[in-house]
Structure formats: C-alpha cells, structure tokens
Amino acid sequence: MTQSFNRVGNAPRVGIDPAGRPALVDSCRDGLGTASGILLALVTAVLAFKAKIAGCRTFVTELIRKSRMRKNDSVSHVMTKDVVKLDYNDPVSTARKLFEYSGIHHLPVVKGNEIVGILTWTDFLRISFGEFGNQDVRTLDAMLDHTYQLKDVMKADPVTMPLTGTVRDAAQLLSNNGFHSVPVVDGKNLAGIVTSTDLIRYLVDQY
C-alpha cells in the first residue's frame, strides 16, 4: 500500500463518502425516499459513468488515428509508475480505504510484485453496497473482512500488456476490449498502469 495515488483524471464516479458508503445514497435519499429508488439512482449513475468511459475510449482511438503522435513510443512514456495496489493478503477493507481516498477505479492485486488479480470499483460497490446495504464505515469494514478475502472478489489473471509495448498497443487494447485501464508488466511483475486519461494527456502534449 503506497502513499501516492494514481488518479484517473476528472473521470466521473459515484463517490464513497467518509463513512464508507456510496455518496450517491445519502445525496438522493431525501428526494427518492425508498430503497428501490436509491438503487435505481445508483444503477443509473454507474451506467452513466460507463457510458462516459466508453466515449473516452472512442475519443482516444480516434485521436490516435488522426494525429501525428509518435505511436510507436514506449508505453513507459505514458503509464503511471507509482501504482496504487493491494497486496494479496490485505483485508478487503483496505480496498475500500484506497478507493475512498485515492479516487481511482482499478486496484491491481500483487503477491510480492507479481500481479495476480485486479479489483474494480464497480465490483467492490457490488459487494459492499449491494450485499451489505447502507452501513457505517466501521460496521462495513468488519462485515467485508469477515465475509471475504481479496481472492474472492478480485478478477484473477487480468489482461496486461508488456513493458516493451507501445502507446499504440495500449490504445488499441483499451479500445478493443472495452477497458479503461490496463496494468503494464515486466515479465510477471507489475511495472505500471496506463489509463485512457494517460493517453489523452499524452496526445495533448503532441500538439
């Protein structure tokens, strides 16, 4: 667990409030008044987020196709090297804290420095709010850690790209697979992570 965070730009998200709950729940409770209404608002926000991410990927791909950027530049030029990550033996509540304080949406899971999985914000939200409902942070953390281990909630053997790959490779991987980020590996070891936001910043620097 590192102290510096790889933020995903200003990408929209349903926040997790200081009490450890999705911020949308509290903000819409008064207006909706029912559990079904709250859940509907939450699902709507998640779908809106995914739609914006899909638009971001399309934008990146089109810019790369039309721009004069050096598409064969190494992915190391754009990736975040100081990656916020989880150790395989961390309690699930550690993921909640990292999602809350860093604003990121994807947490690689490592054994030593070998990547063995990835946990996404949407998957975490599904188990934390979807299964345990609206709990205070202390109760939520206790329930998460009592019920799950990281191996139960992460996606094992995630898609990665090699450190020898190019910026173009990264853009095509994100676009073709519907990803917003992809871990970069040196052999089996985590070397960085590249996101759509990283690619946009890189493209802007080309002009």
PDB file of N, CA and C in Angstrom, residues 27-109:
ATOM      1  N   SER A  27     -27.059  11.434  -0.865  1.00  0.00           N
ATOM      2  CA  SER A  27     -27.482  12.626  -1.579  1.00  0.00           C
ATOM      3  C   SER A  27     -28.864  12.461  -2.187  1.00  0.00           C
ATOM      4  N   CYS A  28     -29.277  11.233  -2.477  1.00  0.00           N
ATOM      5  CA  CYS A  28     -30.568  11.060  -3.130  1.00  0.00           C
ATOM      6  C   CYS A  28     -31.636  10.546  -2.176  1.00  0.00           C
ATOM      7  N   ARG A  29     -31.276  10.249  -0.920  1.00  0.00           N
ATOM      8  CA  ARG A  29     -32.236   9.613  -0.024  1.00  0.00           C
ATOM      9  C   ARG A  29     -33.473  10.479   0.185  1.00  0.00           C
ATOM     10  N   ASP A  30     -33.262  11.754   0.438  1.00  0.00           N
ATOM     11  CA  ASP A  30     -34.395  12.620   0.736  1.00  0.00           C
ATOM     12  C   ASP A  30     -35.322  12.750  -0.457  1.00  0.00           C
ATOM     13  N   GLY A  31     -34.735  12.804  -1.651  1.00  0.00           N
ATOM     14  CA  GLY A  31     -35.555  13.001  -2.839  1.00  0.00           C
ATOM     15  C   GLY A  31     -36.285  11.746  -3.272  1.00  0.00           C
ATOM     16  N   LEU A  32     -35.746  10.573  -3.015  1.00  0.00           N
ATOM     17  CA  LEU A  32     -36.345   9.342  -3.512  1.00  0.00           C
ATOM     18  C   LEU A  32     -37.135   8.613  -2.433  1.00  0.00           C
ATOM     19  N   GLY A  33     -36.528   8.515  -1.261  1.00  0.00           N
ATOM     20  CA  GLY A  33     -37.271   8.034  -0.116  1.00  0.00           C
ATOM     21  C   GLY A  33     -37.459   6.537   0.010  1.00  0.00           C
ATOM     22  N   THR A  34     -37.094   5.758  -1.006  1.00  0.00           N
ATOM     23  CA  THR A  34     -37.266   4.316  -0.920  1.00  0.00           C
ATOM     24  C   THR A  34     -35.989   3.620  -1.311  1.00  0.00           C
ATOM     25  N   ALA A  35     -35.833   2.396  -0.822  1.00  0.00           N
ATOM     26  CA  ALA A  35     -34.635   1.626  -1.169  1.00  0.00           C
ATOM     27  C   ALA A  35     -34.566   1.381  -2.662  1.00  0.00           C
ATOM     28  N   SER A  36     -35.724   1.106  -3.287  1.00  0.00           N
ATOM     29  CA  SER A  36     -35.716   0.851  -4.726  1.00  0.00           C
ATOM     30  C   SER A  36     -35.327   2.100  -5.498  1.00  0.00           C
ATOM     31  N   GLY A  37     -35.760   3.249  -5.011  1.00  0.00           N
ATOM     32  CA  GLY A  37     -35.393   4.494  -5.678  1.00  0.00           C
ATOM     33  C   GLY A  37     -33.916   4.778  -5.556  1.00  0.00           C
ATOM     34  N   ILE A  38     -33.360   4.505  -4.384  1.00  0.00           N
ATOM     35  CA  ILE A  38     -31.926   4.701  -4.170  1.00  0.00           C
ATOM     36  C   ILE A  38     -31.128   3.784  -5.078  1.00  0.00           C
ATOM     37  N   LEU A  39     -31.549   2.511  -5.156  1.00  0.00           N
ATOM     38  CA  LEU A  39     -30.839   1.557  -6.006  1.00  0.00           C
ATOM     39  C   LEU A  39     -30.930   1.964  -7.467  1.00  0.00           C
ATOM     40  N   LEU A  40     -32.107   2.446  -7.897  1.00  0.00           N
ATOM     41  CA  LEU A  40     -32.267   2.893  -9.274  1.00  0.00           C
ATOM     42  C   LEU A  40     -31.328   4.045  -9.583  1.00  0.00           C
ATOM     43  N   ALA A  41     -31.226   5.004  -8.657  1.00  0.00           N
ATOM     44  CA  ALA A  41     -30.323   6.136  -8.867  1.00  0.00           C
ATOM     45  C   ALA A  41     -28.879   5.678  -8.937  1.00  0.00           C
ATOM     46  N   LEU A  42     -28.519   4.718  -8.090  1.00  0.00           N
ATOM     47  CA  LEU A  42     -27.152   4.197  -8.089  1.00  0.00           C
ATOM     48  C   LEU A  42     -26.832   3.512  -9.407  1.00  0.00           C
ATOM     49  N   VAL A  43     -27.742   2.649  -9.874  1.00  0.00           N
ATOM     50  CA  VAL A  43     -27.524   1.950 -11.144  1.00  0.00           C
ATOM     51  C   VAL A  43     -27.434   2.946 -12.291  1.00  0.00           C
ATOM     52  N   THR A  44     -28.303   3.960 -12.286  1.00  0.00           N
ATOM     53  CA  THR A  44     -28.272   4.976 -13.335  1.00  0.00           C
ATOM     54  C   THR A  44     -26.935   5.692 -13.368  1.00  0.00           C
ATOM     55  N   ALA A  45     -26.418   6.029 -12.185  1.00  0.00           N
ATOM     56  CA  ALA A  45     -25.129   6.720 -12.123  1.00  0.00           C
ATOM     57  C   ALA A  45     -23.996   5.838 -12.635  1.00  0.00           C
ATOM     58  N   VAL A  46     -24.025   4.551 -12.272  1.00  0.00           N
ATOM     59  CA  VAL A  46     -22.980   3.630 -12.743  1.00  0.00           C
ATOM     60  C   VAL A  46     -23.037   3.489 -14.253  1.00  0.00           C
ATOM     61  N   LEU A  47     -24.246   3.374 -14.816  1.00  0.00           N
ATOM     62  CA  LEU A  47     -24.379   3.262 -16.270  1.00  0.00           C
ATOM     63  C   LEU A  47     -23.900   4.528 -16.963  1.00  0.00           C
ATOM     64  N   ALA A  48     -24.197   5.689 -16.369  1.00  0.00           N
ATOM     65  CA  ALA A  48     -23.722   6.947 -16.944  1.00  0.00           C
ATOM     66  C   ALA A  48     -22.209   7.013 -16.926  1.00  0.00           C
ATOM     67  N   PHE A  49     -21.623   6.549 -15.838  1.00  0.00           N
ATOM     68  CA  PHE A  49     -20.163   6.514 -15.739  1.00  0.00           C
ATOM     69  C   PHE A  49     -19.573   5.627 -16.828  1.00  0.00           C
ATOM     70  N   LYS A  50     -20.149   4.436 -17.012  1.00  0.00           N
ATOM     71  CA  LYS A  50     -19.628   3.520 -18.027  1.00  0.00           C
ATOM     72  C   LYS A  50     -19.785   4.108 -19.422  1.00  0.00           C
ATOM     73  N   ALA A  51     -20.885   4.830 -19.673  1.00  0.00           N
ATOM     74  CA  ALA A  51     -21.084   5.449 -20.980  1.00  0.00           C
ATOM     75  C   ALA A  51     -20.032   6.513 -21.250  1.00  0.00           C
ATOM     76  N   LYS A  52     -19.697   7.293 -20.228  1.00  0.00           N
ATOM     77  CA  LYS A  52     -18.672   8.318 -20.394  1.00  0.00           C
ATOM     78  C   LYS A  52     -17.311   7.688 -20.645  1.00  0.00           C
ATOM     79  N   ILE A  53     -17.017   6.585 -19.960  1.00  0.00           N
ATOM     80  CA  ILE A  53     -15.753   5.888 -20.163  1.00  0.00           C
ATOM     81  C   ILE A  53     -15.668   5.351 -21.579  1.00  0.00           C
ATOM     82  N   ALA A  54     -16.782   4.793 -22.078  1.00  0.00           N
ATOM     83  CA  ALA A  54     -16.796   4.272 -23.445  1.00  0.00           C
ATOM     84  C   ALA A  54     -16.531   5.392 -24.440  1.00  0.00           C
ATOM     85  N   GLY A  55     -17.131   6.567 -24.184  1.00  0.00           N
ATOM     86  CA  GLY A  55     -16.876   7.712 -25.050  1.00  0.00           C
ATOM     87  C   GLY A  55     -15.430   8.149 -24.992  1.00  0.00           C
ATOM     88  N   CYS A  56     -14.829   8.063 -23.817  1.00  0.00           N
ATOM     89  CA  CYS A  56     -13.423   8.425 -23.649  1.00  0.00           C
ATOM     90  C   CYS A  56     -12.533   7.501 -24.469  1.00  0.00           C
ATOM     91  N   ARG A  57     -12.817   6.205 -24.435  1.00  0.00           N
ATOM     92  CA  ARG A  57     -12.010   5.255 -25.209  1.00  0.00           C
ATOM     93  C   ARG A  57     -12.118   5.538 -26.701  1.00  0.00           C
ATOM     94  N   THR A  58     -13.354   5.827 -27.175  1.00  0.00           N
ATOM     95  CA  THR A  58     -13.546   6.127 -28.592  1.00  0.00           C
ATOM     96  C   THR A  58     -12.778   7.374 -28.982  1.00  0.00           C
ATOM     97  N   PHE A  59     -12.803   8.374 -28.110  1.00  0.00           N
ATOM     98  CA  PHE A  59     -12.097   9.622 -28.363  1.00  0.00           C
ATOM     99  C   PHE A  59     -10.602   9.387 -28.497  1.00  0.00           C
ATOM    100  N   VAL A  60     -10.044   8.584 -27.594  1.00  0.00           N
ATOM    101  CA  VAL A  60      -8.612   8.277 -27.640  1.00  0.00           C
ATOM    102  C   VAL A  60      -8.252   7.587 -28.944  1.00  0.00           C
ATOM    103  N   THR A  61      -9.035   6.581 -29.322  1.00  0.00           N
ATOM    104  CA  THR A  61      -8.742   5.829 -30.546  1.00  0.00           C
ATOM    105  C   THR A  61      -8.786   6.728 -31.769  1.00  0.00           C
ATOM    106  N   GLU A  62      -9.779   7.591 -31.841  1.00  0.00           N
ATOM    107  CA  GLU A  62      -9.906   8.477 -33.000  1.00  0.00           C
ATOM    108  C   GLU A  62      -8.769   9.486 -33.053  1.00  0.00           C
ATOM    109  N   LEU A  63      -8.386  10.016 -31.907  1.00  0.00           N
ATOM    110  CA  LEU A  63      -7.271  10.959 -31.892  1.00  0.00           C
ATOM    111  C   LEU A  63      -5.980  10.301 -32.355  1.00  0.00           C
ATOM    112  N   ILE A  64      -5.748   9.095 -31.889  1.00  0.00           N
ATOM    113  CA  ILE A  64      -4.536   8.389 -32.293  1.00  0.00           C
ATOM    114  C   ILE A  64      -4.537   8.138 -33.796  1.00  0.00           C
ATOM    115  N   ARG A  65      -5.686   7.812 -34.339  1.00  0.00           N
ATOM    116  CA  ARG A  65      -5.775   7.531 -35.768  1.00  0.00           C
ATOM    117  C   ARG A  65      -5.478   8.772 -36.603  1.00  0.00           C
ATOM    118  N   LYS A  66      -5.925   9.932 -36.133  1.00  0.00           N
ATOM    119  CA  LYS A  66      -5.809  11.145 -36.924  1.00  0.00           C
ATOM    120  C   LYS A  66      -4.577  11.981 -36.598  1.00  0.00           C
ATOM    121  N   SER A  67      -3.995  11.774 -35.438  1.00  0.00           N
ATOM    122  CA  SER A  67      -2.919  12.659 -35.002  1.00  0.00           C
ATOM    123  C   SER A  67      -1.585  12.271 -35.603  1.00  0.00           C
ATOM    124  N   ARG A  68      -0.581  13.133 -35.379  1.00  0.00           N
ATOM    125  CA  ARG A  68       0.777  12.886 -35.852  1.00  0.00           C
ATOM    126  C   ARG A  68       1.646  12.349 -34.714  1.00  0.00           C
ATOM    127  N   MET A  69       1.026  11.849 -33.655  1.00  0.00           N
ATOM    128  CA  MET A  69       1.779  11.427 -32.486  1.00  0.00           C
ATOM    129  C   MET A  69       2.715  10.268 -32.828  1.00  0.00           C
ATOM    130  N   ARG A  70       3.744  10.129 -32.037  1.00  0.00           N
ATOM    131  CA  ARG A  70       4.692   9.032 -32.218  1.00  0.00           C
ATOM    132  C   ARG A  70       4.085   7.769 -31.599  1.00  0.00           C
ATOM    133  N   LYS A  71       3.300   7.069 -32.408  1.00  0.00           N
ATOM    134  CA  LYS A  71       2.517   5.944 -31.898  1.00  0.00           C
ATOM    135  C   LYS A  71       3.376   4.764 -31.461  1.00  0.00           C
ATOM    136  N   ASN A  72       4.619   4.752 -31.913  1.00  0.00           N
ATOM    137  CA  ASN A  72       5.500   3.653 -31.524  1.00  0.00           C
ATOM    138  C   ASN A  72       6.340   3.983 -30.297  1.00  0.00           C
ATOM    139  N   ASP A  73       6.050   5.104 -29.653  1.00  0.00           N
ATOM    140  CA  ASP A  73       6.714   5.413 -28.392  1.00  0.00           C
ATOM    141  C   ASP A  73       6.377   4.332 -27.363  1.00  0.00           C
ATOM    142  N   SER A  74       7.304   4.092 -26.469  1.00  0.00           N
ATOM    143  CA  SER A  74       7.102   3.079 -25.435  1.00  0.00           C
ATOM    144  C   SER A  74       5.956   3.464 -24.506  1.00  0.00           C
ATOM    145  N   VAL A  75       5.211   2.463 -24.073  1.00  0.00           N
ATOM    146  CA  VAL A  75       4.126   2.710 -23.135  1.00  0.00           C
ATOM    147  C   VAL A  75       4.654   3.286 -21.828  1.00  0.00           C
ATOM    148  N   SER A  76       5.929   3.083 -21.552  1.00  0.00           N
ATOM    149  CA  SER A  76       6.518   3.621 -20.324  1.00  0.00           C
ATOM    150  C   SER A  76       6.471   5.142 -20.297  1.00  0.00           C
ATOM    151  N   HIS A  77       6.302   5.782 -21.465  1.00  0.00           N
ATOM    152  CA  HIS A  77       6.229   7.242 -21.530  1.00  0.00           C
ATOM    153  C   HIS A  77       4.902   7.777 -20.994  1.00  0.00           C
ATOM    154  N   VAL A  78       3.880   6.937 -20.987  1.00  0.00           N
ATOM    155  CA  VAL A  78       2.562   7.427 -20.588  1.00  0.00           C
ATOM    156  C   VAL A  78       2.024   6.773 -19.313  1.00  0.00           C
ATOM    157  N   MET A  79       2.555   5.637 -18.949  1.00  0.00           N
ATOM    158  CA  MET A  79       1.975   4.906 -17.817  1.00  0.00           C
ATOM    159  C   MET A  79       2.310   5.569 -16.480  1.00  0.00           C
ATOM    160  N   THR A  80       1.478   5.298 -15.493  1.00  0.00           N
ATOM    161  CA  THR A  80       1.762   5.675 -14.114  1.00  0.00           C
ATOM    162  C   THR A  80       2.639   4.597 -13.500  1.00  0.00           C
ATOM    163  N   LYS A  81       3.780   5.008 -12.969  1.00  0.00           N
ATOM    164  CA  LYS A  81       4.734   4.028 -12.445  1.00  0.00           C
ATOM    165  C   LYS A  81       4.543   3.759 -10.952  1.00  0.00           C
ATOM    166  N   ASP A  82       4.091   4.766 -10.229  1.00  0.00           N
ATOM    167  CA  ASP A  82       3.875   4.605  -8.787  1.00  0.00           C
ATOM    168  C   ASP A  82       2.432   4.138  -8.576  1.00  0.00           C
ATOM    169  N   VAL A  83       2.204   2.862  -8.738  1.00  0.00           N
ATOM    170  CA  VAL A  83       0.850   2.316  -8.803  1.00  0.00           C
ATOM    171  C   VAL A  83       0.270   2.091  -7.410  1.00  0.00           C
ATOM    172  N   VAL A  84      -0.957   2.516  -7.219  1.00  0.00           N
ATOM    173  CA  VAL A  84      -1.688   2.175  -6.002  1.00  0.00           C
ATOM    174  C   VAL A  84      -2.167   0.741  -6.160  1.00  0.00           C
ATOM    175  N   LYS A  85      -1.805  -0.108  -5.237  1.00  0.00           N
ATOM    176  CA  LYS A  85      -2.104  -1.532  -5.395  1.00  0.00           C
ATOM    177  C   LYS A  85      -2.426  -2.171  -4.056  1.00  0.00           C
ATOM    178  N   LEU A  86      -2.955  -3.363  -4.151  1.00  0.00           N
ATOM    179  CA  LEU A  86      -3.281  -4.166  -2.978  1.00  0.00           C
ATOM    180  C   LEU A  86      -2.358  -5.372  -2.906  1.00  0.00           C
ATOM    181  N   ASP A  87      -1.937  -5.710  -1.695  1.00  0.00           N
ATOM    182  CA  ASP A  87      -1.247  -6.977  -1.500  1.00  0.00           C
ATOM    183  C   ASP A  87      -2.291  -8.084  -1.393  1.00  0.00           C
ATOM    184  N   TYR A  88      -1.958  -9.232  -1.912  1.00  0.00           N
ATOM    185  CA  TYR A  88      -2.888 -10.363  -1.941  1.00  0.00           C
ATOM    186  C   TYR A  88      -3.451 -10.676  -0.556  1.00  0.00           C
ATOM    187  N   ASN A  89      -2.694 -10.423   0.490  1.00  0.00           N
ATOM    188  CA  ASN A  89      -3.127 -10.741   1.854  1.00  0.00           C
ATOM    189  C   ASN A  89      -3.798  -9.575   2.570  1.00  0.00           C
ATOM    190  N   ASP A  90      -3.941  -8.433   1.904  1.00  0.00           N
ATOM    191  CA  ASP A  90      -4.632  -7.301   2.519  1.00  0.00           C
ATOM    192  C   ASP A  90      -6.093  -7.654   2.790  1.00  0.00           C
ATOM    193  N   PRO A  91      -6.671  -7.121   3.866  1.00  0.00           N
ATOM    194  CA  PRO A  91      -8.112  -7.291   4.069  1.00  0.00           C
ATOM    195  C   PRO A  91      -8.886  -6.487   3.026  1.00  0.00           C
ATOM    196  N   VAL A  92     -10.104  -6.913   2.747  1.00  0.00           N
ATOM    197  CA  VAL A  92     -10.915  -6.234   1.736  1.00  0.00           C
ATOM    198  C   VAL A  92     -11.186  -4.787   2.132  1.00  0.00           C
ATOM    199  N   SER A  93     -11.232  -4.507   3.422  1.00  0.00           N
ATOM    200  CA  SER A  93     -11.475  -3.130   3.867  1.00  0.00           C
ATOM    201  C   SER A  93     -10.373  -2.178   3.406  1.00  0.00           C
ATOM    202  N   THR A  94      -9.172  -2.702   3.162  1.00  0.00           N
ATOM    203  CA  THR A  94      -8.100  -1.857   2.633  1.00  0.00           C
ATOM    204  C   THR A  94      -8.480  -1.317   1.265  1.00  0.00           C
ATOM    205  N   ALA A  95      -9.163  -2.126   0.477  1.00  0.00           N
ATOM    206  CA  ALA A  95      -9.621  -1.669  -0.838  1.00  0.00           C
ATOM    207  C   ALA A  95     -10.589  -0.503  -0.687  1.00  0.00           C
ATOM    208  N   ARG A  96     -11.505  -0.606   0.281  1.00  0.00           N
ATOM    209  CA  ARG A  96     -12.445   0.494   0.491  1.00  0.00           C
ATOM    210  C   ARG A  96     -11.712   1.791   0.780  1.00  0.00           C
ATOM    211  N   LYS A  97     -10.698   1.718   1.632  1.00  0.00           N
ATOM    212  CA  LYS A  97      -9.956   2.921   2.005  1.00  0.00           C
ATOM    213  C   LYS A  97      -9.220   3.511   0.806  1.00  0.00           C
ATOM    214  N   LEU A  98      -8.628   2.656  -0.020  1.00  0.00           N
ATOM    215  CA  LEU A  98      -7.902   3.153  -1.192  1.00  0.00           C
ATOM    216  C   LEU A  98      -8.852   3.765  -2.210  1.00  0.00           C
ATOM    217  N   PHE A  99      -9.982   3.117  -2.461  1.00  0.00           N
ATOM    218  CA  PHE A  99     -10.963   3.690  -3.376  1.00  0.00           C
ATOM    219  C   PHE A  99     -11.460   5.037  -2.858  1.00  0.00           C
ATOM    220  N   GLU A 100     -11.691   5.112  -1.556  1.00  0.00           N
ATOM    221  CA  GLU A 100     -12.225   6.342  -0.964  1.00  0.00           C
ATOM    222  C   GLU A 100     -11.243   7.493  -1.063  1.00  0.00           C
ATOM    223  N   TYR A 101      -9.993   7.256  -0.710  1.00  0.00           N
ATOM    224  CA  TYR A 101      -9.042   8.353  -0.573  1.00  0.00           C
ATOM    225  C   TYR A 101      -8.279   8.681  -1.854  1.00  0.00           C
ATOM    226  N   SER A 102      -8.195   7.743  -2.793  1.00  0.00           N
ATOM    227  CA  SER A 102      -7.394   7.998  -3.992  1.00  0.00           C
ATOM    228  C   SER A 102      -8.225   8.415  -5.191  1.00  0.00           C
ATOM    229  N   GLY A 103      -9.495   8.042  -5.222  1.00  0.00           N
ATOM    230  CA  GLY A 103     -10.331   8.383  -6.363  1.00  0.00           C
ATOM    231  C   GLY A 103     -10.082   7.527  -7.590  1.00  0.00           C
ATOM    232  N   ILE A 104      -9.349   6.426  -7.465  1.00  0.00           N
ATOM    233  CA  ILE A 104      -9.092   5.556  -8.602  1.00  0.00           C
ATOM    234  C   ILE A 104     -10.204   4.523  -8.733  1.00  0.00           C
ATOM    235  N   HIS A 105     -10.187   3.802  -9.857  1.00  0.00           N
ATOM    236  CA  HIS A 105     -11.253   2.849 -10.124  1.00  0.00           C
ATOM    237  C   HIS A 105     -10.759   1.417 -10.316  1.00  0.00           C
ATOM    238  N   HIS A 106      -9.454   1.222 -10.349  1.00  0.00           N
ATOM    239  CA  HIS A 106      -8.895  -0.113 -10.559  1.00  0.00           C
ATOM    240  C   HIS A 106      -7.703  -0.312  -9.625  1.00  0.00           C
ATOM    241  N   LEU A 107      -7.707  -1.404  -8.880  1.00  0.00           N
ATOM    242  CA  LEU A 107      -6.618  -1.706  -7.959  1.00  0.00           C
ATOM    243  C   LEU A 107      -5.989  -3.050  -8.328  1.00  0.00           C
ATOM    244  N   PRO A 108      -4.773  -3.048  -8.870  1.00  0.00           N
ATOM    245  CA  PRO A 108      -4.082  -4.313  -9.100  1.00  0.00           C
ATOM    246  C   PRO A 108      -3.808  -5.007  -7.766  1.00  0.00           C
ATOM    247  N   VAL A 109      -3.851  -6.329  -7.783  1.00  0.00           N
ATOM    248  CA  VAL A 109      -3.543  -7.137  -6.604  1.00  0.00           C
ATOM    249  C   VAL A 109      -2.254  -7.905  -6.890  1.00  0.00           C
TER     250      VAL A 109
END
